[in-house]
Tab-separated table of C-alpha atoms in Angstrom:
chain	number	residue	atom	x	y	z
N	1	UNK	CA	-86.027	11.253	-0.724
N	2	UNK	CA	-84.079	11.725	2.229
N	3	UNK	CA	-80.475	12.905	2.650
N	4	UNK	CA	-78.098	11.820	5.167
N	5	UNK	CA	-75.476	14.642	6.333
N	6	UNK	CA	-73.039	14.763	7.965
N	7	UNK	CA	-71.085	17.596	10.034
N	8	UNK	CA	-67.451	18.618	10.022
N	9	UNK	CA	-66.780	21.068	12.689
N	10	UNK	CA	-69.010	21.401	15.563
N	11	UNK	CA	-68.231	25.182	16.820
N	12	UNK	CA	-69.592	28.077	16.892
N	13	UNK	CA	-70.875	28.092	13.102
N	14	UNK	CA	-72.269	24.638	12.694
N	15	UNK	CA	-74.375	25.237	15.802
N	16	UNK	CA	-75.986	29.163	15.113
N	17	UNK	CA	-75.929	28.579	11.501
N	18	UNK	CA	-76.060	24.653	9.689
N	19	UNK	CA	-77.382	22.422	12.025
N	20	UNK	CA	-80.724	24.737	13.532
N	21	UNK	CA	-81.040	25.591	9.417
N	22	UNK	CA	-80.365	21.997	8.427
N	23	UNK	CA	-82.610	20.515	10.826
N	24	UNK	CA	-85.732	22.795	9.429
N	25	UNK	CA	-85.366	20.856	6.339
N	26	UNK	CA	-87.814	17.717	6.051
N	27	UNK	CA	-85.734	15.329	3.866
N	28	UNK	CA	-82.419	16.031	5.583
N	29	UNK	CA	-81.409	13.109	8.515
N	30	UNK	CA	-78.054	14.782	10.121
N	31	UNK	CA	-76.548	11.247	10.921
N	32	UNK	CA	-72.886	11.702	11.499
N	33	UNK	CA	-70.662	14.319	13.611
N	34	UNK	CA	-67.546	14.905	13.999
N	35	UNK	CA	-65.020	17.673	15.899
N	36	UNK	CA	-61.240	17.321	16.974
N	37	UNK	CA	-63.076	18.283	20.837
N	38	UNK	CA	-65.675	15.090	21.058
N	39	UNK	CA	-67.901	16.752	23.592
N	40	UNK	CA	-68.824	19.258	20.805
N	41	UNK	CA	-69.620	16.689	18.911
N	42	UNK	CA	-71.214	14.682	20.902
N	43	UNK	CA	-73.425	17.921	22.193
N	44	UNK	CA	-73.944	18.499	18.736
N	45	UNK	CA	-75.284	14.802	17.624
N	46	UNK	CA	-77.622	14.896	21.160
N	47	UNK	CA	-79.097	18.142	20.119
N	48	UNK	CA	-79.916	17.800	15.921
N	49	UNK	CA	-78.910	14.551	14.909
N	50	UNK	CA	-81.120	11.452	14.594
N	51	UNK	CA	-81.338	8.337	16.947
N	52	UNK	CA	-78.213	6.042	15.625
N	53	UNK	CA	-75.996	9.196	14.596
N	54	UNK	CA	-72.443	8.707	15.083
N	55	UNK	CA	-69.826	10.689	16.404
N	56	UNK	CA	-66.008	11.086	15.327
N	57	UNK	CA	-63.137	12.704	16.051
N	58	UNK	CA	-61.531	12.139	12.687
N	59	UNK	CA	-62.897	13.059	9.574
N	60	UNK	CA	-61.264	10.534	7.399
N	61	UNK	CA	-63.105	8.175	9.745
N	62	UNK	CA	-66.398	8.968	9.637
N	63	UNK	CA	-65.985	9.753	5.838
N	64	UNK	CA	-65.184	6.096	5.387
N	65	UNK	CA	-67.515	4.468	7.890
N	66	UNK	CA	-70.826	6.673	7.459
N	67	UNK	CA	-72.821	6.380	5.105
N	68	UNK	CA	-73.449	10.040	3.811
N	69	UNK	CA	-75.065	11.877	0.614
N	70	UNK	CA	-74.055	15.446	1.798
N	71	UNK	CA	-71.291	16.820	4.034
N	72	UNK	CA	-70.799	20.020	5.518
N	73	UNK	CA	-67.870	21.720	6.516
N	74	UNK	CA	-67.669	23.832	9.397
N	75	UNK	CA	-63.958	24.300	10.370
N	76	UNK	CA	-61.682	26.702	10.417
N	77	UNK	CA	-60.432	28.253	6.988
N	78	UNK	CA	-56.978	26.499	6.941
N	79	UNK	CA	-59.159	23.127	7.098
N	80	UNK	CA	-61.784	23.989	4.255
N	81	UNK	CA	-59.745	22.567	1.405
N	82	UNK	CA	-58.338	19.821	2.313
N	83	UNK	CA	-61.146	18.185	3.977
N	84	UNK	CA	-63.700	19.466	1.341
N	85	UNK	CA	-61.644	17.572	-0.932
N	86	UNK	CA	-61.630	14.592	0.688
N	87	UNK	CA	-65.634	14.628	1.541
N	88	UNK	CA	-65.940	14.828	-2.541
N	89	UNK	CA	-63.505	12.199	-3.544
N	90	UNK	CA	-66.151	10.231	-0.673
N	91	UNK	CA	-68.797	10.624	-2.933
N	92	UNK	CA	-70.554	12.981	-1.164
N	93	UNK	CA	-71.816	16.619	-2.353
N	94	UNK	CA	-70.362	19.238	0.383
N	95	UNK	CA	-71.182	22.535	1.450
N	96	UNK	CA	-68.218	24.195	2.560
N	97	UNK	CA	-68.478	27.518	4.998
N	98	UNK	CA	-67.344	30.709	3.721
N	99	UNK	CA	-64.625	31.688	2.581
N	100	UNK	CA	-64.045	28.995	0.353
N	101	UNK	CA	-60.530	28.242	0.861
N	102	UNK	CA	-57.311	30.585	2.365
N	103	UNK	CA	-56.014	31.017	-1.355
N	104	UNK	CA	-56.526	30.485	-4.815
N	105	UNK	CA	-54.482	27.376	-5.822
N	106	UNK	CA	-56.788	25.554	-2.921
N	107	UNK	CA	-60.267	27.082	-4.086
N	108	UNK	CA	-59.302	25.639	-7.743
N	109	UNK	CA	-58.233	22.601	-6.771
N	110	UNK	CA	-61.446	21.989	-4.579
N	111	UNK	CA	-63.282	22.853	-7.912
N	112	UNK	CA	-60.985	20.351	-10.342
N	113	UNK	CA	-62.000	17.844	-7.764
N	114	UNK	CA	-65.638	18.573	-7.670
N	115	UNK	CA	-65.503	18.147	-11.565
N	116	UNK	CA	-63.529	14.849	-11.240
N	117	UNK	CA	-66.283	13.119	-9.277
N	118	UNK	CA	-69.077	14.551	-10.798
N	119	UNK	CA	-70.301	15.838	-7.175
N	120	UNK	CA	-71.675	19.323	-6.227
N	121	UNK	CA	-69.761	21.840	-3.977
N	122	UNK	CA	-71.256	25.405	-2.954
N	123	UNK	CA	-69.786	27.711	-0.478
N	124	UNK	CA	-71.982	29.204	2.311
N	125	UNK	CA	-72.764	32.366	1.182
N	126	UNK	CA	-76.120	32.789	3.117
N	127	UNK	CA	-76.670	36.412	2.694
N	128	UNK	CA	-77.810	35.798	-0.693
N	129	UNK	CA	-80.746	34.267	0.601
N	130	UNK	CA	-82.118	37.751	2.726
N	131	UNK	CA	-84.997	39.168	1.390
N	132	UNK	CA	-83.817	42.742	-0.072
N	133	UNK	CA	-80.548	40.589	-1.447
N	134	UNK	CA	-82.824	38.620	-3.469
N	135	UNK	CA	-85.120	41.376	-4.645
N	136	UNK	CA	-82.232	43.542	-5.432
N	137	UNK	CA	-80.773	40.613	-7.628
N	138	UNK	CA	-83.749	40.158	-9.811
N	139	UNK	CA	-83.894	44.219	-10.301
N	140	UNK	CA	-80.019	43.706	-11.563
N	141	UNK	CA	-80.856	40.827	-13.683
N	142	UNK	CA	-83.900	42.614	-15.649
N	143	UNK	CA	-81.473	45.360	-16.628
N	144	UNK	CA	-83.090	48.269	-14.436
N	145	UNK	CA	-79.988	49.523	-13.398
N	146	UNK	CA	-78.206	49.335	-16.670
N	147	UNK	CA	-74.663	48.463	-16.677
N	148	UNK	CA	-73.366	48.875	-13.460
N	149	UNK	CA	-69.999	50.005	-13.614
N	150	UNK	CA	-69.473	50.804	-10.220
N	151	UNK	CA	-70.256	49.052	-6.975
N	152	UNK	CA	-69.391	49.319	-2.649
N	153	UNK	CA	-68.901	46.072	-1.127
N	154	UNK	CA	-69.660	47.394	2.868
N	155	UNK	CA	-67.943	45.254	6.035
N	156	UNK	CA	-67.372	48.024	8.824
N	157	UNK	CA	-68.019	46.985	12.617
N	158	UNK	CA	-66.889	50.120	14.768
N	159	UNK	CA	-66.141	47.492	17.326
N	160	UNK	CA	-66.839	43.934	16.960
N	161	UNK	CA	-63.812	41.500	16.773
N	162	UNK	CA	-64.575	37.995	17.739
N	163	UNK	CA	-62.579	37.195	20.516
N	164	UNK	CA	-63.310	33.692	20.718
N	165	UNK	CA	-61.506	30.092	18.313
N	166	UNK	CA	-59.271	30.961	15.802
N	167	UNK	CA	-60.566	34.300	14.467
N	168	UNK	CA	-57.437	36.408	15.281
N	169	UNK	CA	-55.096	33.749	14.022
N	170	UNK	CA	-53.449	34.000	10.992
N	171	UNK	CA	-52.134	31.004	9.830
N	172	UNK	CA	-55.766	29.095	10.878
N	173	UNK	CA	-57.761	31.698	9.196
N	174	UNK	CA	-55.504	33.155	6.646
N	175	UNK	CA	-56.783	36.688	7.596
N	176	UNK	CA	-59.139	38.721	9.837
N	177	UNK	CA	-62.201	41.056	8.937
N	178	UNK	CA	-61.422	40.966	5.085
N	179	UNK	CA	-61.796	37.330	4.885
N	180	UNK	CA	-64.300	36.663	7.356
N	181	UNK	CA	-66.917	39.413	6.606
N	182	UNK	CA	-65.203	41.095	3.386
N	183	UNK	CA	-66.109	37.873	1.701
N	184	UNK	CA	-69.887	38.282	2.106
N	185	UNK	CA	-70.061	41.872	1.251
N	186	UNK	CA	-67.779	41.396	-2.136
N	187	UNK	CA	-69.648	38.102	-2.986
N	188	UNK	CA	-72.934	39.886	-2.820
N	189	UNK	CA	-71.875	42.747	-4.648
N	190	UNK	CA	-70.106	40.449	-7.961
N	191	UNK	CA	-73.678	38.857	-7.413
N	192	UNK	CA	-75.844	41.645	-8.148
N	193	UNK	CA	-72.746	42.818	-11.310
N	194	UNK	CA	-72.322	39.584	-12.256
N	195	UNK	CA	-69.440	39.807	-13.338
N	196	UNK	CA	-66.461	37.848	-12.445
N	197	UNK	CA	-63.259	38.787	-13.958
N	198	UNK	CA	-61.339	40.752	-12.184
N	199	UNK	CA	-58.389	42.764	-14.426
N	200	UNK	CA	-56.404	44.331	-11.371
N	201	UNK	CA	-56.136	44.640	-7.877
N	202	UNK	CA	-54.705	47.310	-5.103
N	203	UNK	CA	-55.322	47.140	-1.149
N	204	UNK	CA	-53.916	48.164	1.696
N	205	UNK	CA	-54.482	46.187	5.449
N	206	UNK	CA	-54.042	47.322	8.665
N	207	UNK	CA	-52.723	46.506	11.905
N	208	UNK	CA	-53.666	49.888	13.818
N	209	UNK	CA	-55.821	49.214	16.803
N	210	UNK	CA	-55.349	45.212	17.123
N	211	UNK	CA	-52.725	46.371	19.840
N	212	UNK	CA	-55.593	48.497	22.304
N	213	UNK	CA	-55.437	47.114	25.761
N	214	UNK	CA	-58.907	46.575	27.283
N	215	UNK	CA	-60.350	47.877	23.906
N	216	UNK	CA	-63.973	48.490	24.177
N	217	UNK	CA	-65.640	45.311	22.027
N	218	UNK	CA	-68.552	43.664	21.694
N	219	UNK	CA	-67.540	40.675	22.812
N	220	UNK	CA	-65.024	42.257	25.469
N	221	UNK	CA	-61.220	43.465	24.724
N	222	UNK	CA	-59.419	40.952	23.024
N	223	UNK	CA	-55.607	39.911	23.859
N	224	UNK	CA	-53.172	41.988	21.700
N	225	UNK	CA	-50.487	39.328	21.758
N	226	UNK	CA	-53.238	36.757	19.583
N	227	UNK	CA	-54.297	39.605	16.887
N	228	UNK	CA	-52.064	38.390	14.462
N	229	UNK	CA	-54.673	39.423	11.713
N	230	UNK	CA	-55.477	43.058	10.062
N	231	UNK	CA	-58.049	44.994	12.146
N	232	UNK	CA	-59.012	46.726	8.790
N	233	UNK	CA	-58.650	46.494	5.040
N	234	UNK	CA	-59.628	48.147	2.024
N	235	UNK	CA	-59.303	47.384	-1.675
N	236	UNK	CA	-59.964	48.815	-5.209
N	237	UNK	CA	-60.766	46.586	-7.851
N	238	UNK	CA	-60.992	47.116	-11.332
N	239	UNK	CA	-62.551	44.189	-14.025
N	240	UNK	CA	-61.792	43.570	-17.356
N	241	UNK	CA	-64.955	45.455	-18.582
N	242	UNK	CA	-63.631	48.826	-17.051
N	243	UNK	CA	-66.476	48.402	-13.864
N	244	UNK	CA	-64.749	49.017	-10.250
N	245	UNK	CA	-65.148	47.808	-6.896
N	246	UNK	CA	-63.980	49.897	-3.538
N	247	UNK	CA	-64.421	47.112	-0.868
N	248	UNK	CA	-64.258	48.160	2.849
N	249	UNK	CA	-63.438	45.375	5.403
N	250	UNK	CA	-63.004	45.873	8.734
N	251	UNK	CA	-63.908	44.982	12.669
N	252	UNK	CA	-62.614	48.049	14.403
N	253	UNK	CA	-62.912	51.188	13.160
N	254	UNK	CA	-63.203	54.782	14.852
N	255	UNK	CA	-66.289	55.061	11.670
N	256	UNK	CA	-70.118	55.455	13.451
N	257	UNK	CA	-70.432	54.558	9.477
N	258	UNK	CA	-71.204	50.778	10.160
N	259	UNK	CA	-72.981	48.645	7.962
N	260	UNK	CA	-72.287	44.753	7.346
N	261	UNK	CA	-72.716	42.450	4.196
N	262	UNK	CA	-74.210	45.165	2.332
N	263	UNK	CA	-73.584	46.613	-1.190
N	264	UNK	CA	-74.044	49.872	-3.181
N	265	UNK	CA	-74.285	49.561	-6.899
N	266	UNK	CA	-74.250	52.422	-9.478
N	267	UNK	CA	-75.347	51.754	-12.964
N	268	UNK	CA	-76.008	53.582	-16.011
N	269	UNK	CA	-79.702	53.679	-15.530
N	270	UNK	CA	-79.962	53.391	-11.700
N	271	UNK	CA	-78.637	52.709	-8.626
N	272	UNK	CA	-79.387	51.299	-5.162
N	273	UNK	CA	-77.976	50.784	-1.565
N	274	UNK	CA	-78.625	48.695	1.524
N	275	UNK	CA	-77.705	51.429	4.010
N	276	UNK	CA	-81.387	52.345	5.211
N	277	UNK	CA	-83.216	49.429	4.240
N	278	UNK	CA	-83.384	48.415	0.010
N	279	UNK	CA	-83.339	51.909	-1.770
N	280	UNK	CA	-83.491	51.919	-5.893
N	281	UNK	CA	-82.624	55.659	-7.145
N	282	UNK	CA	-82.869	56.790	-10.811
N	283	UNK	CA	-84.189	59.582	-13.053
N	284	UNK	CA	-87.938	59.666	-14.748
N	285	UNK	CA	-89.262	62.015	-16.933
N	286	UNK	CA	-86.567	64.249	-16.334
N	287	UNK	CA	-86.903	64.092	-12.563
N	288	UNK	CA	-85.119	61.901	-9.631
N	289	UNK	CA	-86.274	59.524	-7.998
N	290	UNK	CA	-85.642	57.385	-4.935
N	291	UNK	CA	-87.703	53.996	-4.251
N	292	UNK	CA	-88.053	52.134	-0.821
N	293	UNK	CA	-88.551	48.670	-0.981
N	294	UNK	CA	-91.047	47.152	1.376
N	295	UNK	CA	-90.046	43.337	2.313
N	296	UNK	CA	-92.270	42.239	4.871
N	297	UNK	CA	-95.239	41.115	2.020
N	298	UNK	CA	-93.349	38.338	0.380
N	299	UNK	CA	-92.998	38.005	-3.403
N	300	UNK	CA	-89.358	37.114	-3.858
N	301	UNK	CA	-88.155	33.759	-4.938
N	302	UNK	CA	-87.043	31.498	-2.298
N	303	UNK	CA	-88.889	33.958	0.518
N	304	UNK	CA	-92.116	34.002	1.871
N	305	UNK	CA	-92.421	36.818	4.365
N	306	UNK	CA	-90.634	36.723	7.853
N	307	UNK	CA	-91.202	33.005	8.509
N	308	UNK	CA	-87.902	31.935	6.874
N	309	UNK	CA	-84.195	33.310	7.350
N	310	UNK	CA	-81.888	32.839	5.292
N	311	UNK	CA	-79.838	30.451	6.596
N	312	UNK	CA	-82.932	28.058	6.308
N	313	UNK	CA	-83.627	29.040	2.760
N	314	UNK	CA	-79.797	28.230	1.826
N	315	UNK	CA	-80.235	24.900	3.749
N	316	UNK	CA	-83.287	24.083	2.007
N	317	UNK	CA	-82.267	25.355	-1.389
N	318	UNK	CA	-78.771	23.316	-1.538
N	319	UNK	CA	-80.480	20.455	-0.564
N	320	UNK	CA	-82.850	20.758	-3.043
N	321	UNK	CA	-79.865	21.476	-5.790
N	322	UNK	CA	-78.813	18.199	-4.373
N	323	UNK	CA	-82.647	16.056	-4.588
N	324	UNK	CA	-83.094	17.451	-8.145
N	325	UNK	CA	-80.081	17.574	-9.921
N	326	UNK	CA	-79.221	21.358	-9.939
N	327	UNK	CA	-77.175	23.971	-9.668
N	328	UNK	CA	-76.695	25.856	-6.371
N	329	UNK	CA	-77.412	29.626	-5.753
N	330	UNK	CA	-73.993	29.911	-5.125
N	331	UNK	CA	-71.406	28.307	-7.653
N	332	UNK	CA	-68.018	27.431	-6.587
N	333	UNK	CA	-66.776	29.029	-9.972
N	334	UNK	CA	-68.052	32.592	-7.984
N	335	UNK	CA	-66.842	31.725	-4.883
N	336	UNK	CA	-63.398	31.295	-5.859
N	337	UNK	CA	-63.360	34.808	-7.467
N	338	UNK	CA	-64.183	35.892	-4.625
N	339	UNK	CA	-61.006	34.226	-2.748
N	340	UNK	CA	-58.756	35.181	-6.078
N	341	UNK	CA	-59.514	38.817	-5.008
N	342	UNK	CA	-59.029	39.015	-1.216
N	343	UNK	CA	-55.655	37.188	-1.747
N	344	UNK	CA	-55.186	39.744	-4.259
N	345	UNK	CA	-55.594	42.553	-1.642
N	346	UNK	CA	-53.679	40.971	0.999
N	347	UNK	CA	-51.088	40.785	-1.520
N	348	UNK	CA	-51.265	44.369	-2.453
N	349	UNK	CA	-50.720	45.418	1.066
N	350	UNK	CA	-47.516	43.899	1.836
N	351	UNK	CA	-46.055	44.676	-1.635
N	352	UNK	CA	-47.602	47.961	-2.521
N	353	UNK	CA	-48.090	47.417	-5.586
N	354	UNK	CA	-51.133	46.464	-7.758
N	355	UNK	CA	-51.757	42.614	-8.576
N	356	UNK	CA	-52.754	41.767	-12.049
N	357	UNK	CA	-55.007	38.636	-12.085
């Protein structure tokens, strides 16, 4: 069988992450693209898509004239609803980039829609898909780390704020580090709890060293004037089962304590981190233990050594979801937990108070 896609938003993430994944996928024909700048797109279609692909400028366009099974969309965050929307009431199944939407009331109403036309939607949450991610998840499921009650969801750069799009603007993005690398750390971590009802939330964001001139970055200083985001946020959860999550967000912080989409869970029979590779801890006859996971042999579902990464294996597995009539990895039900909390934190900070869900 072979599945047409077709691109919305041909920037930075369509080209490092979807289309070199995408095109690593045998039944999957990449046949339309489309970008407000048509040069991207058209560098885009020249580079992964087929022969006769097509290139737009408008969305509504090429949803009406191409003929698509599968859309992705690659936009900014403001964009993700609206368009995802539209791409399902096409008849097409959509991956949408992470996060899902900028709040709530948009995440559920890309889901009531998905229902409506009986199409799939998943959000790309590729860190799933990593090796000691997966592993660690089928250790949670089996039960050998109890109930876990307590869990870190880790996002700290000491200095790495993307200087380039929309990244520092707020009302494109609807936030800065917590929304564009919280999300991965605090989907992975309600992953490996499963659980996804959140009781109460309280955060706090910051705006502390968005203002640096010539501030030592990664990607060199950014302009003060355009950080219109947080530079930092933190926020405690607490679900309905009593279990609580301290998530830790940020892309500039005087912390050599840096670690990125990673989680540390803590149950009543074990625990285990990501900080120095996949560690499981626990007690045994009375005596501690610690366990280092080896991931370069293979094993895991979906992986098979260091020949795939994950942003292939998400590619391949969606489209197979897709081919076979399944479920994705990642549900859209998750996802918008996931947005239903970081708006929670956001709203914590600016009323200081805690935000029942």
């Amino acid at each position: 069988m072979t599945v047409k896609v077709g691109i919305i938003g041909c920037g930075g993430i369509a080209n490092s992450k979807h289309l070199p994944a995408l095109s690593q996928v045998v039944e999957v024909e990449l046949v339309a693209f489309c970008d407000l700048v048509e040069e991207r797109a058209k560098e885009a279609q020249e580079k992964f898509g087929i022969k006769t692909a097509s290139v737009y400028t408008d969305y509504q366009k090429m949803l009406e004239e191409a003929e698509l099974d599968v859309v992705h969309v690659c936009t900014p965050n403001a964009a993700h609803a609206p368009i995802t929307i539209a791409a399902l009431e096409a008849d097409c199944h959509v991956m949408c980039e992470k996060p899902m939407a900028k709040t709530t009331q948009e995440a559920q109403a890309m889901i009531d829609v998905a229902k409506k036309t009986g199409k799939k939607l998943t959000i790309g949450y590729q860190n799933r898909f990593r090796a000691d991610s997966l592993y660690l998840h089928e250790v949670c499921q089996e039960g050998a780390l109890g109930e876990i009650y307590f869990g870190k969801a880790h996002a700290i750069r000491r200095r790495a704020v993307p200087t380039w799009g929309v990244f520092l603007d707020e009302e494109a993005q609807g936030g800065g580090p917590l929304i564009d690398i919280g999300t991965h750390a605090l989907d992975l971590t309600l992953w490996m709890m499963n659980n996804y009802r959140p009781k109460f939330v309280v955060g706090k964001a910051y705006h502390e060293l968005a203002s640096t001139e010539n501030a030592a970055n990664a990607w060199g200083p950014w302009n003060p004037e355009k950080f219109t985001v947080e530079d930092s946020a933190f926020g405690f959860i607490t679900m309905e089962n009593g279990a609580t999550i301290f998530l830790e967000a940020s892309w500039a912080l005087n912390s050599l304590d840096v670690k990125e989409a990673k989680t540390t869970l803590c149950g009543n029979r074990g625990g285990a981190d990501m900080n120095d590779g996949l560690t499981i801890n626990g007690e045994d006859h009375s005596m501690l233990y610690e366990k280092q996971i080896e991931l370069k042999t293979g094993g895991v579902d979906f992986y098979d050594g260091d020949e795939l990464t994950p942003e292939v294996l998400e590619a391949r597995s969606w489209i197979e979801a897709v081919i076979d009539d399944k479920e994705p990895v990642v549900k859209p039900e998750e996802a918008l937990v996931v947005t239903q909390i970081l708006e929670a934190i956001y709203e914590s900070s600016k009323t200081g108070a805690p935000v029942y869900l």
